[in-house]
């Protein structure tokens, strides 16, 4: 799984063969430039989700439920999950929380909308946690959250920043798949934020992240070459003129 937020990148990810594309609420930070995931709205998630859906031919598309779109009540959560599925055409939604959101997961499932739960480090809890980035090692708590999500009907559990041994235990104790980010090699699958793994956000460099390309450097260099060729008159040449 990787994240994508628009038609062009979702098409690239789909063509590359990922099983699933997450329209993550990380778009608040990666695309919109906020310092947390909190500001992004349901309407904005839908706007980006639609673009992704139009590009994808085969991958499963999951759209994040943004902060305060599901926390107030299960009813409001069902309404917002319904809007996301109906207006984007995506396959499923994801929300943060295990045990504390089990009633909400159950309600969304009752509306026949598949839900993935996101446990471990929860970026939407940044205010309560006093920051992001602490590795979660409490096996009892993580097992309880993951099992509660499974019991409520979640089709998968995303584990963020969980120590590898605990992620292994959680994965082995569930019958639904786990998808890890910063959760070691024993999860059923892995997810990375698309722009991060492509090297488009080089200042974000946590231990769990691997840059599979250096696209920011290449893009800056390409634009520098364009600027310099326009200034020197080398571009457009006869070859690029009508
Ligand atoms: O919003 C997001 O990008 C996520 C990541 C943890 C994959 O949920």
GROMACS .gro file of N, CA and C in nm, residues 69-214:
model
  438
   69UNK      N    1  -1.447   1.386   1.191
   69UNK     CA    2  -1.555   1.340   1.101
   69UNK      C    3  -1.621   1.214   1.156
   70UNK      N    4  -1.563   1.157   1.265
   70UNK     CA    5  -1.621   1.032   1.319
   70UNK      C    6  -1.618   1.027   1.471
   71UNK      N    7  -1.553   1.125   1.534
   71UNK     CA    8  -1.536   1.120   1.680
   71UNK      C    9  -1.660   1.161   1.759
   72UNK      N   10  -1.748   1.243   1.699
   72UNK     CA   11  -1.860   1.298   1.776
   72UNK      C   12  -1.965   1.191   1.807
   73UNK      N   13  -2.001   1.113   1.706
   73UNK     CA   14  -2.101   1.007   1.729
   73UNK      C   15  -2.096   0.907   1.615
   74UNK      N   16  -2.137   0.782   1.643
   74UNK     CA   17  -2.142   0.682   1.535
   74UNK      C   18  -2.232   0.728   1.420
   75UNK      N   19  -2.342   0.799   1.453
   75UNK     CA   20  -2.434   0.844   1.347
   75UNK      C   21  -2.360   0.938   1.250
   76UNK      N   22  -2.289   1.035   1.310
   76UNK     CA   23  -2.218   1.129   1.224
   76UNK      C   24  -2.110   1.057   1.143
   77UNK      N   25  -2.047   0.958   1.206
   77UNK     CA   26  -1.943   0.881   1.137
   77UNK      C   27  -2.001   0.807   1.016
   78UNK      N   28  -2.118   0.745   1.035
   78UNK     CA   29  -2.180   0.671   0.924
   78UNK      C   30  -2.214   0.769   0.810
   79UNK      N   31  -2.267   0.885   0.849
   79UNK     CA   32  -2.304   0.985   0.747
   79UNK      C   33  -2.180   1.028   0.667
   80UNK      N   34  -2.069   1.054   0.738
   80UNK     CA   35  -1.948   1.099   0.668
   80UNK      C   36  -1.883   0.987   0.588
   81UNK      N   37  -1.882   0.865   0.644
   81UNK     CA   38  -1.827   0.752   0.568
   81UNK      C   39  -1.911   0.730   0.442
   82UNK      N   40  -2.042   0.743   0.457
   82UNK     CA   41  -2.132   0.728   0.342
   82UNK      C   42  -2.104   0.832   0.234
   83UNK      N   43  -2.083   0.956   0.276
   83UNK     CA   44  -2.051   1.061   0.179
   83UNK      C   45  -1.921   1.028   0.107
   84UNK      N   46  -1.822   0.984   0.183
   84UNK     CA   47  -1.691   0.955   0.122
   84UNK      C   48  -1.704   0.845   0.016
   85UNK      N   49  -1.776   0.738   0.050
   85UNK     CA   50  -1.789   0.627  -0.045
   85UNK      C   51  -1.876   0.668  -0.164
   86UNK      N   52  -1.988   0.733  -0.136
   86UNK     CA   53  -2.083   0.771  -0.242
   86UNK      C   54  -2.023   0.875  -0.338
   87UNK      N   55  -1.953   0.974  -0.282
   87UNK     CA   56  -1.907   1.085  -0.366
   87UNK      C   57  -1.771   1.060  -0.432
   88UNK      N   58  -1.693   0.963  -0.378
   88UNK     CA   59  -1.562   0.936  -0.441
   88UNK      C   60  -1.565   0.808  -0.525
   89UNK      N   61  -1.646   0.712  -0.484
   89UNK     CA   62  -1.641   0.581  -0.550
   89UNK      C   63  -1.531   0.493  -0.494
   90UNK      N   64  -1.470   0.532  -0.382
   90UNK     CA   65  -1.363   0.451  -0.320
   90UNK      C   66  -1.422   0.322  -0.261
   91UNK      N   67  -1.332   0.231  -0.224
   91UNK     CA   68  -1.375   0.098  -0.178
   91UNK      C   69  -1.398   0.091  -0.027
   92UNK      N   70  -1.327   0.174   0.049
   92UNK     CA   71  -1.331   0.159   0.195
   92UNK      C   72  -1.284   0.288   0.261
   93UNK      N   73  -1.309   0.297   0.390
   93UNK     CA   74  -1.259   0.411   0.468
   93UNK      C   75  -1.166   0.360   0.577
   94UNK      N   76  -1.085   0.451   0.629
   94UNK     CA   77  -0.999   0.419   0.744
   94UNK      C   78  -1.022   0.525   0.851
   95UNK      N   79  -1.022   0.479   0.975
   95UNK     CA   80  -1.029   0.575   1.087
   95UNK      C   81  -0.930   0.534   1.195
   96UNK      N   82  -0.896   0.630   1.280
   96UNK     CA   83  -0.797   0.605   1.385
   96UNK      C   84  -0.864   0.560   1.513
   97UNK      N   85  -0.812   0.451   1.569
   97UNK     CA   86  -0.863   0.403   1.698
   97UNK      C   87  -0.904   0.257   1.688
   98UNK      N   88  -0.890   0.188   1.800
   98UNK     CA   89  -0.931   0.048   1.809
   98UNK      C   90  -1.047   0.036   1.904
   99UNK      N   91  -1.015   0.006   2.031
   99UNK     CA   92  -1.121  -0.011   2.132
   99UNK      C   93  -1.213   0.111   2.139
  100UNK      N   94  -1.155   0.233   2.143
  100UNK     CA   95  -1.241   0.351   2.162
  100UNK      C   96  -1.334   0.377   2.044
  101UNK      N   97  -1.301   0.322   1.927
  101UNK     CA   98  -1.388   0.344   1.809
  101UNK      C   99  -1.466   0.219   1.771
  102UNK      N  100  -1.471   0.118   1.861
  102UNK     CA  101  -1.532  -0.008   1.815
  102UNK      C  102  -1.681   0.008   1.782
  103UNK      N  103  -1.751   0.090   1.859
  103UNK     CA  104  -1.893   0.110   1.829
  103UNK      C  105  -1.910   0.179   1.692
  104UNK      N  106  -1.822   0.274   1.667
  104UNK     CA  107  -1.828   0.347   1.540
  104UNK      C  108  -1.794   0.256   1.422
  105UNK      N  109  -1.690   0.172   1.439
  105UNK     CA  110  -1.653   0.077   1.332
  105UNK      C  111  -1.773  -0.014   1.302
  106UNK      N  112  -1.836  -0.062   1.410
  106UNK     CA  113  -1.952  -0.152   1.394
  106UNK      C  114  -2.065  -0.080   1.318
  107UNK      N  115  -2.090   0.045   1.353
  107UNK     CA  116  -2.199   0.121   1.287
  107UNK      C  117  -2.169   0.141   1.139
  108UNK      N  118  -2.045   0.173   1.107
  108UNK     CA  119  -2.011   0.195   0.965
  108UNK      C  120  -2.022   0.064   0.888
  109UNK      N  121  -1.977  -0.046   0.951
  109UNK     CA  122  -1.990  -0.178   0.888
  109UNK      C  123  -2.136  -0.212   0.863
  110UNK      N  124  -2.223  -0.173   0.958
  110UNK     CA  125  -2.367  -0.203   0.940
  110UNK      C  126  -2.425  -0.132   0.820
  111UNK      N  127  -2.359  -0.023   0.780
  111UNK     CA  128  -2.402   0.047   0.657
  111UNK      C  129  -2.334  -0.014   0.534
  112UNK      N  130  -2.270  -0.131   0.554
  112UNK     CA  131  -2.203  -0.204   0.444
  112UNK      C  132  -2.085  -0.128   0.386
  113UNK      N  133  -2.020  -0.050   0.471
  113UNK     CA  134  -1.900   0.021   0.427
  113UNK      C  135  -1.779  -0.043   0.496
  114UNK      N  136  -1.686  -0.100   0.417
  114UNK     CA  137  -1.568  -0.162   0.478
  114UNK      C  138  -1.480  -0.058   0.548
  115UNK      N  139  -1.431  -0.096   0.666
  115UNK     CA  140  -1.352  -0.002   0.748
  115UNK      C  141  -1.218  -0.065   0.784
  116UNK      N  142  -1.113   0.013   0.771
  116UNK     CA  143  -0.982  -0.025   0.825
  116UNK      C  144  -0.958   0.059   0.951
  117UNK      N  145  -0.903  -0.005   1.055
  117UNK     CA  146  -0.872   0.069   1.178
  117UNK      C  147  -0.722   0.100   1.180
  118UNK      N  148  -0.688   0.214   1.238
  118UNK     CA  149  -0.548   0.261   1.244
  118UNK      C  150  -0.511   0.270   1.392
  119UNK      N  151  -0.423   0.181   1.436
  119UNK     CA  152  -0.386   0.182   1.579
  119UNK      C  153  -0.234   0.198   1.594
  120UNK      N  154  -0.190   0.211   1.719
  120UNK     CA  155  -0.050   0.243   1.745
  120UNK      C  156  -0.041   0.394   1.758
  121UNK      N  157   0.059   0.453   1.691
  121UNK     CA  158   0.068   0.598   1.695
  121UNK      C  159  -0.042   0.655   1.605
  122UNK      N  160  -0.125   0.742   1.664
  122UNK     CA  161  -0.239   0.797   1.590
  122UNK      C  162  -0.216   0.947   1.570
  123UNK      N  163  -0.181   0.986   1.446
  123UNK     CA  164  -0.148   1.128   1.423
  123UNK      C  165  -0.261   1.224   1.460
  124UNK      N  166  -0.387   1.180   1.452
  124UNK     CA  167  -0.497   1.271   1.488
  124UNK      C  168  -0.502   1.297   1.638
  125UNK      N  169  -0.427   1.216   1.717
  125UNK     CA  170  -0.423   1.238   1.862
  125UNK      C  171  -0.302   1.324   1.902
  126UNK      N  172  -0.246   1.395   1.804
  126UNK     CA  173  -0.123   1.471   1.829
  126UNK      C  174  -0.135   1.566   1.949
  127UNK      N  175  -0.250   1.630   1.964
  127UNK     CA  176  -0.267   1.725   2.074
  127UNK      C  177  -0.262   1.654   2.209
  128UNK      N  178  -0.326   1.537   2.214
  128UNK     CA  179  -0.330   1.463   2.340
  128UNK      C  180  -0.194   1.397   2.369
  129UNK      N  181  -0.127   1.351   2.263
  129UNK     CA  182   0.002   1.283   2.280
  129UNK      C  183   0.115   1.383   2.307
  130UNK      N  184   0.090   1.511   2.276
  130UNK     CA  185   0.194   1.612   2.295
  130UNK      C  186   0.302   1.602   2.189
  131UNK      N  187   0.268   1.548   2.073
  131UNK     CA  188   0.363   1.538   1.962
  131UNK      C  189   0.349   1.404   1.895
  132UNK      N  190   0.421   1.390   1.783
  132UNK     CA  191   0.413   1.263   1.710
  132UNK      C  192   0.549   1.195   1.719
  133UNK      N  193   0.550   1.067   1.691
  133UNK     CA  194   0.680   1.004   1.668
  133UNK      C  195   0.726   0.906   1.773
  134UNK      N  196   0.651   0.880   1.880
  134UNK     CA  197   0.696   0.784   1.981
  134UNK      C  198   0.659   0.641   1.940
  135UNK      N  199   0.757   0.550   1.944
  135UNK     CA  200   0.730   0.410   1.910
  135UNK      C  201   0.644   0.347   2.019
  136UNK      N  202   0.537   0.281   1.976
  136UNK     CA  203   0.442   0.219   2.069
  136UNK      C  204   0.488   0.076   2.100
  137UNK      N  205   0.502   0.046   2.231
  137UNK     CA  206   0.556  -0.086   2.270
  137UNK      C  207   0.464  -0.161   2.364
  138UNK      N  208   0.349  -0.102   2.396
  138UNK     CA  209   0.259  -0.164   2.494
  138UNK      C  210   0.176  -0.274   2.427
  139UNK      N  211   0.227  -0.398   2.441
  139UNK     CA  212   0.166  -0.510   2.369
  139UNK      C  213   0.020  -0.529   2.410
  140UNK      N  214  -0.005  -0.519   2.541
  140UNK     CA  215  -0.141  -0.544   2.591
  140UNK      C  216  -0.242  -0.447   2.528
  141UNK      N  217  -0.204  -0.320   2.527
  141UNK     CA  218  -0.292  -0.216   2.472
  141UNK      C  219  -0.312  -0.234   2.322
  142UNK      N  220  -0.202  -0.263   2.250
  142UNK     CA  221  -0.213  -0.276   2.105
  142UNK      C  222  -0.294  -0.399   2.065
  143UNK      N  223  -0.273  -0.509   2.140
  143UNK     CA  224  -0.351  -0.630   2.112
  143UNK      C  225  -0.498  -0.604   2.137
  144UNK      N  226  -0.527  -0.533   2.246
  144UNK     CA  227  -0.666  -0.504   2.279
  144UNK      C  228  -0.730  -0.417   2.171
  145UNK      N  229  -0.658  -0.313   2.126
  145UNK     CA  230  -0.712  -0.225   2.021
  145UNK      C  231  -0.736  -0.301   1.892
  146UNK      N  232  -0.637  -0.380   1.852
  146UNK     CA  233  -0.647  -0.453   1.725
  146UNK      C  234  -0.760  -0.556   1.731
  147UNK      N  235  -0.769  -0.627   1.843
  147UNK     CA  236  -0.876  -0.729   1.855
  147UNK      C  237  -1.014  -0.663   1.858
  148UNK      N  238  -1.022  -0.550   1.928
  148UNK     CA  239  -1.152  -0.479   1.933
  148UNK      C  240  -1.194  -0.436   1.793
  149UNK      N  241  -1.097  -0.388   1.714
  149UNK     CA  242  -1.128  -0.347   1.576
  149UNK      C  243  -1.174  -0.467   1.495
  150UNK      N  244  -1.102  -0.578   1.509
  150UNK     CA  245  -1.141  -0.700   1.435
  150UNK      C  246  -1.281  -0.746   1.478
  151UNK      N  247  -1.306  -0.748   1.609
  151UNK     CA  248  -1.437  -0.793   1.658
  151UNK      C  249  -1.549  -0.702   1.608
  152UNK      N  250  -1.517  -0.573   1.591
  152UNK     CA  251  -1.619  -0.478   1.545
  152UNK      C  252  -1.644  -0.491   1.395
  153UNK      N  253  -1.558  -0.564   1.325
  153UNK     CA  254  -1.582  -0.588   1.183
  153UNK      C  255  -1.483  -0.524   1.088
  154UNK      N  256  -1.376  -0.462   1.142
  154UNK     CA  257  -1.276  -0.401   1.053
  154UNK      C  258  -1.215  -0.509   0.963
  155UNK      N  259  -1.185  -0.471   0.837
  155UNK     CA  260  -1.130  -0.572   0.744
  155UNK      C  261  -0.977  -0.574   0.749
  156UNK      N  262  -0.919  -0.477   0.820
  156UNK     CA  263  -0.774  -0.472   0.832
  156UNK      C  264  -0.736  -0.373   0.940
  157UNK      N  265  -0.612  -0.384   0.984
  157UNK     CA  266  -0.564  -0.291   1.087
  157UNK      C  267  -0.431  -0.234   1.042
  158UNK      N  268  -0.423  -0.100   1.039
  158UNK     CA  269  -0.296  -0.035   1.010
  158UNK      C  270  -0.224  -0.012   1.142
  159UNK      N  271  -0.098  -0.053   1.148
  159UNK     CA  272  -0.018  -0.037   1.270
  159UNK      C  273   0.088   0.070   1.242
  160UNK      N  274   0.082   0.182   1.312
  160UNK     CA  275   0.181   0.289   1.288
  160UNK      C  276   0.275   0.300   1.406
  161UNK      N  277   0.404   0.300   1.376
  161UNK     CA  278   0.512   0.316   1.476
  161UNK      C  279   0.494   0.221   1.593
  162UNK      N  280   0.502   0.095   1.564
  162UNK     CA  281   0.486  -0.009   1.666
  162UNK      C  282   0.614  -0.091   1.663
  163UNK      N  283   0.667  -0.130   1.779
  163UNK     CA  284   0.790  -0.208   1.780
  163UNK      C  285   0.765  -0.340   1.707
  164UNK      N  286   0.869  -0.388   1.638
  164UNK     CA  287   0.853  -0.502   1.547
  164UNK      C  288   0.801  -0.626   1.619
  165UNK      N  289   0.848  -0.649   1.742
  165UNK     CA  290   0.804  -0.770   1.814
  165UNK      C  291   0.656  -0.763   1.849
  166UNK      N  292   0.610  -0.644   1.888
  166UNK     CA  293   0.467  -0.630   1.922
  166UNK      C  294   0.382  -0.639   1.795
  167UNK      N  295   0.428  -0.578   1.686
  167UNK     CA  296   0.353  -0.586   1.560
  167UNK      C  297   0.341  -0.732   1.515
  168UNK      N  298   0.447  -0.809   1.540
  168UNK     CA  299   0.443  -0.953   1.504
  168UNK      C  300   0.336  -1.024   1.585
  169UNK      N  301   0.335  -0.994   1.716
  169UNK     CA  302   0.237  -1.059   1.804
  169UNK      C  303   0.094  -1.022   1.761
  170UNK      N  304   0.074  -0.895   1.732
  170UNK     CA  305  -0.060  -0.849   1.691
  170UNK      C  306  -0.098  -0.920   1.560
  171UNK      N  307  -0.007  -0.922   1.465
  171UNK     CA  308  -0.036  -0.983   1.333
  171UNK      C  309  -0.073  -1.130   1.350
  172UNK      N  310   0.004  -1.199   1.434
  172UNK     CA  311  -0.022  -1.342   1.452
  172UNK      C  312  -0.152  -1.369   1.528
  173UNK      N  313  -0.198  -1.271   1.604
  173UNK     CA  314  -0.317  -1.297   1.685
  173UNK      C  315  -0.448  -1.258   1.612
  174UNK      N  316  -0.435  -1.195   1.493
  174UNK     CA  317  -0.556  -1.154   1.419
  174UNK      C  318  -0.581  -1.246   1.300
  175UNK      N  319  -0.707  -1.251   1.257
  175UNK     CA  320  -0.734  -1.325   1.133
  175UNK      C  321  -0.747  -1.228   1.015
  176UNK      N  322  -0.747  -1.097   1.042
  176UNK     CA  323  -0.750  -0.997   0.934
  176UNK      C  324  -0.606  -0.945   0.916
  177UNK      N  325  -0.576  -0.888   0.797
  177UNK     CA  326  -0.438  -0.843   0.774
  177UNK      C  327  -0.400  -0.718   0.852
  178UNK      N  328  -0.271  -0.709   0.884
  178UNK     CA  329  -0.216  -0.585   0.939
  178UNK      C  330  -0.130  -0.521   0.830
  179UNK      N  331  -0.135  -0.389   0.826
  179UNK     CA  332  -0.052  -0.313   0.732
  179UNK      C  333   0.033  -0.220   0.818
  180UNK      N  334   0.166  -0.233   0.805
  180UNK     CA  335   0.253  -0.159   0.896
  180UNK      C  336   0.320  -0.039   0.831
  181UNK      N  337   0.341   0.063   0.915
  181UNK     CA  338   0.430   0.174   0.877
  181UNK      C  339   0.514   0.200   1.000
  182UNK      N  340   0.644   0.178   0.989
  182UNK     CA  341   0.729   0.186   1.107
  182UNK      C  342   0.694   0.078   1.207
  183UNK      N  343   0.652  -0.038   1.158
  183UNK     CA  344   0.609  -0.146   1.247
  183UNK      C  345   0.681  -0.277   1.214
  184UNK      N  346   0.795  -0.268   1.147
  184UNK     CA  347   0.878  -0.386   1.124
  184UNK      C  348   0.826  -0.476   1.014
  185UNK      N  349   0.899  -0.588   0.996
  185UNK     CA  350   0.876  -0.673   0.878
  185UNK      C  351   0.768  -0.780   0.893
  186UNK      N  352   0.710  -0.793   1.011
  186UNK     CA  353   0.621  -0.909   1.033
  186UNK      C  354   0.474  -0.880   1.007
  187UNK      N  355   0.441  -0.759   0.962
  187UNK     CA  356   0.301  -0.727   0.932
  187UNK      C  357   0.261  -0.799   0.802
  188UNK      N  358   0.130  -0.810   0.779
  188UNK     CA  359   0.085  -0.877   0.656
  188UNK      C  360   0.123  -0.795   0.532
  189UNK      N  361   0.128  -0.663   0.545
  189UNK     CA  362   0.165  -0.576   0.434
  189UNK      C  363   0.229  -0.449   0.488
  190UNK      N  364   0.273  -0.364   0.399
  190UNK     CA  365   0.341  -0.240   0.438
  190UNK      C  366   0.275  -0.121   0.368
  191UNK      N  367   0.282  -0.005   0.432
  191UNK     CA  368   0.237   0.118   0.367
  191UNK      C  369   0.344   0.226   0.388
  192UNK      N  370   0.366   0.308   0.287
  192UNK     CA  371   0.447   0.428   0.302
  192UNK      C  372   0.373   0.544   0.236
  193UNK      N  373   0.403   0.663   0.284
  193UNK     CA  374   0.348   0.783   0.221
  193UNK      C  375   0.421   0.800   0.086
  194UNK      N  376   0.345   0.803  -0.023
  194UNK     CA  377   0.404   0.804  -0.157
  194UNK      C  378   0.515   0.908  -0.175
  195UNK      N  379   0.486   1.037  -0.150
  195UNK     CA  380   0.589   1.138  -0.171
  195UNK      C  381   0.713   1.116  -0.083
  196UNK      N  382   0.695   1.056   0.036
  196UNK     CA  383   0.811   1.029   0.124
  196UNK      C  384   0.900   0.921   0.063
  197UNK      N  385   0.840   0.810   0.017
  197UNK     CA  386   0.922   0.700  -0.033
  197UNK      C  387   0.987   0.734  -0.168
  198UNK      N  388   0.931   0.834  -0.236
  198UNK     CA  389   0.989   0.874  -0.365
  198UNK      C  390   1.094   0.984  -0.349
  199UNK      N  391   1.120   1.026  -0.225
  199UNK     CA  392   1.223   1.127  -0.202
  199UNK      C  393   1.177   1.267  -0.240
  200UNK      N  394   1.047   1.290  -0.236
  200UNK     CA  395   0.995   1.424  -0.267
  200UNK      C  396   0.989   1.512  -0.143
  201UNK      N  397   1.007   1.452  -0.024
  201UNK     CA  398   1.000   1.526   0.102
  201UNK      C  399   1.126   1.494   0.184
  202UNK      N  400   1.246   1.528   0.129
  202UNK     CA  401   1.370   1.476   0.190
  202UNK      C  402   1.397   1.523   0.332
  203UNK      N  403   1.332   1.632   0.376
  203UNK     CA  404   1.360   1.677   0.513
  203UNK      C  405   1.290   1.587   0.616
  204UNK      N  406   1.194   1.506   0.571
  204UNK     CA  407   1.128   1.411   0.661
  204UNK      C  408   1.203   1.279   0.647
  205UNK      N  409   1.277   1.242   0.752
  205UNK     CA  410   1.366   1.128   0.738
  205UNK      C  411   1.368   1.038   0.860
  206UNK      N  412   1.253   0.985   0.901
  206UNK     CA  413   1.253   0.897   1.019
  206UNK      C  414   1.321   0.764   0.989
  207UNK      N  415   1.357   0.692   1.096
  207UNK     CA  416   1.430   0.565   1.081
  207UNK      C  417   1.355   0.465   0.993
  208UNK      N  418   1.221   0.463   1.003
  208UNK     CA  419   1.147   0.360   0.931
  208UNK      C  420   1.138   0.385   0.781
  209UNK      N  421   1.171   0.508   0.737
  209UNK     CA  422   1.148   0.544   0.597
  209UNK      C  423   1.267   0.508   0.509
  210UNK      N  424   1.239   0.450   0.395
  210UNK     CA  425   1.343   0.430   0.293
  210UNK      C  426   1.304   0.513   0.171
  211UNK      N  427   1.403   0.587   0.118
  211UNK     CA  428   1.379   0.661  -0.007
  211UNK      C  429   1.410   0.567  -0.123
  212UNK      N  430   1.310   0.534  -0.200
  212UNK     CA  431   1.330   0.444  -0.314
  212UNK      C  432   1.367   0.523  -0.440
  213UNK      N  433   1.366   0.655  -0.429
  213UNK     CA  434   1.409   0.742  -0.540
  213UNK      C  435   1.444   0.878  -0.479
  214UNK      N  436   1.502   0.965  -0.563
  214UNK     CA  437   1.541   1.098  -0.515
  214UNK      C  438   1.475   1.200  -0.608
   0.00000   0.00000   0.00000
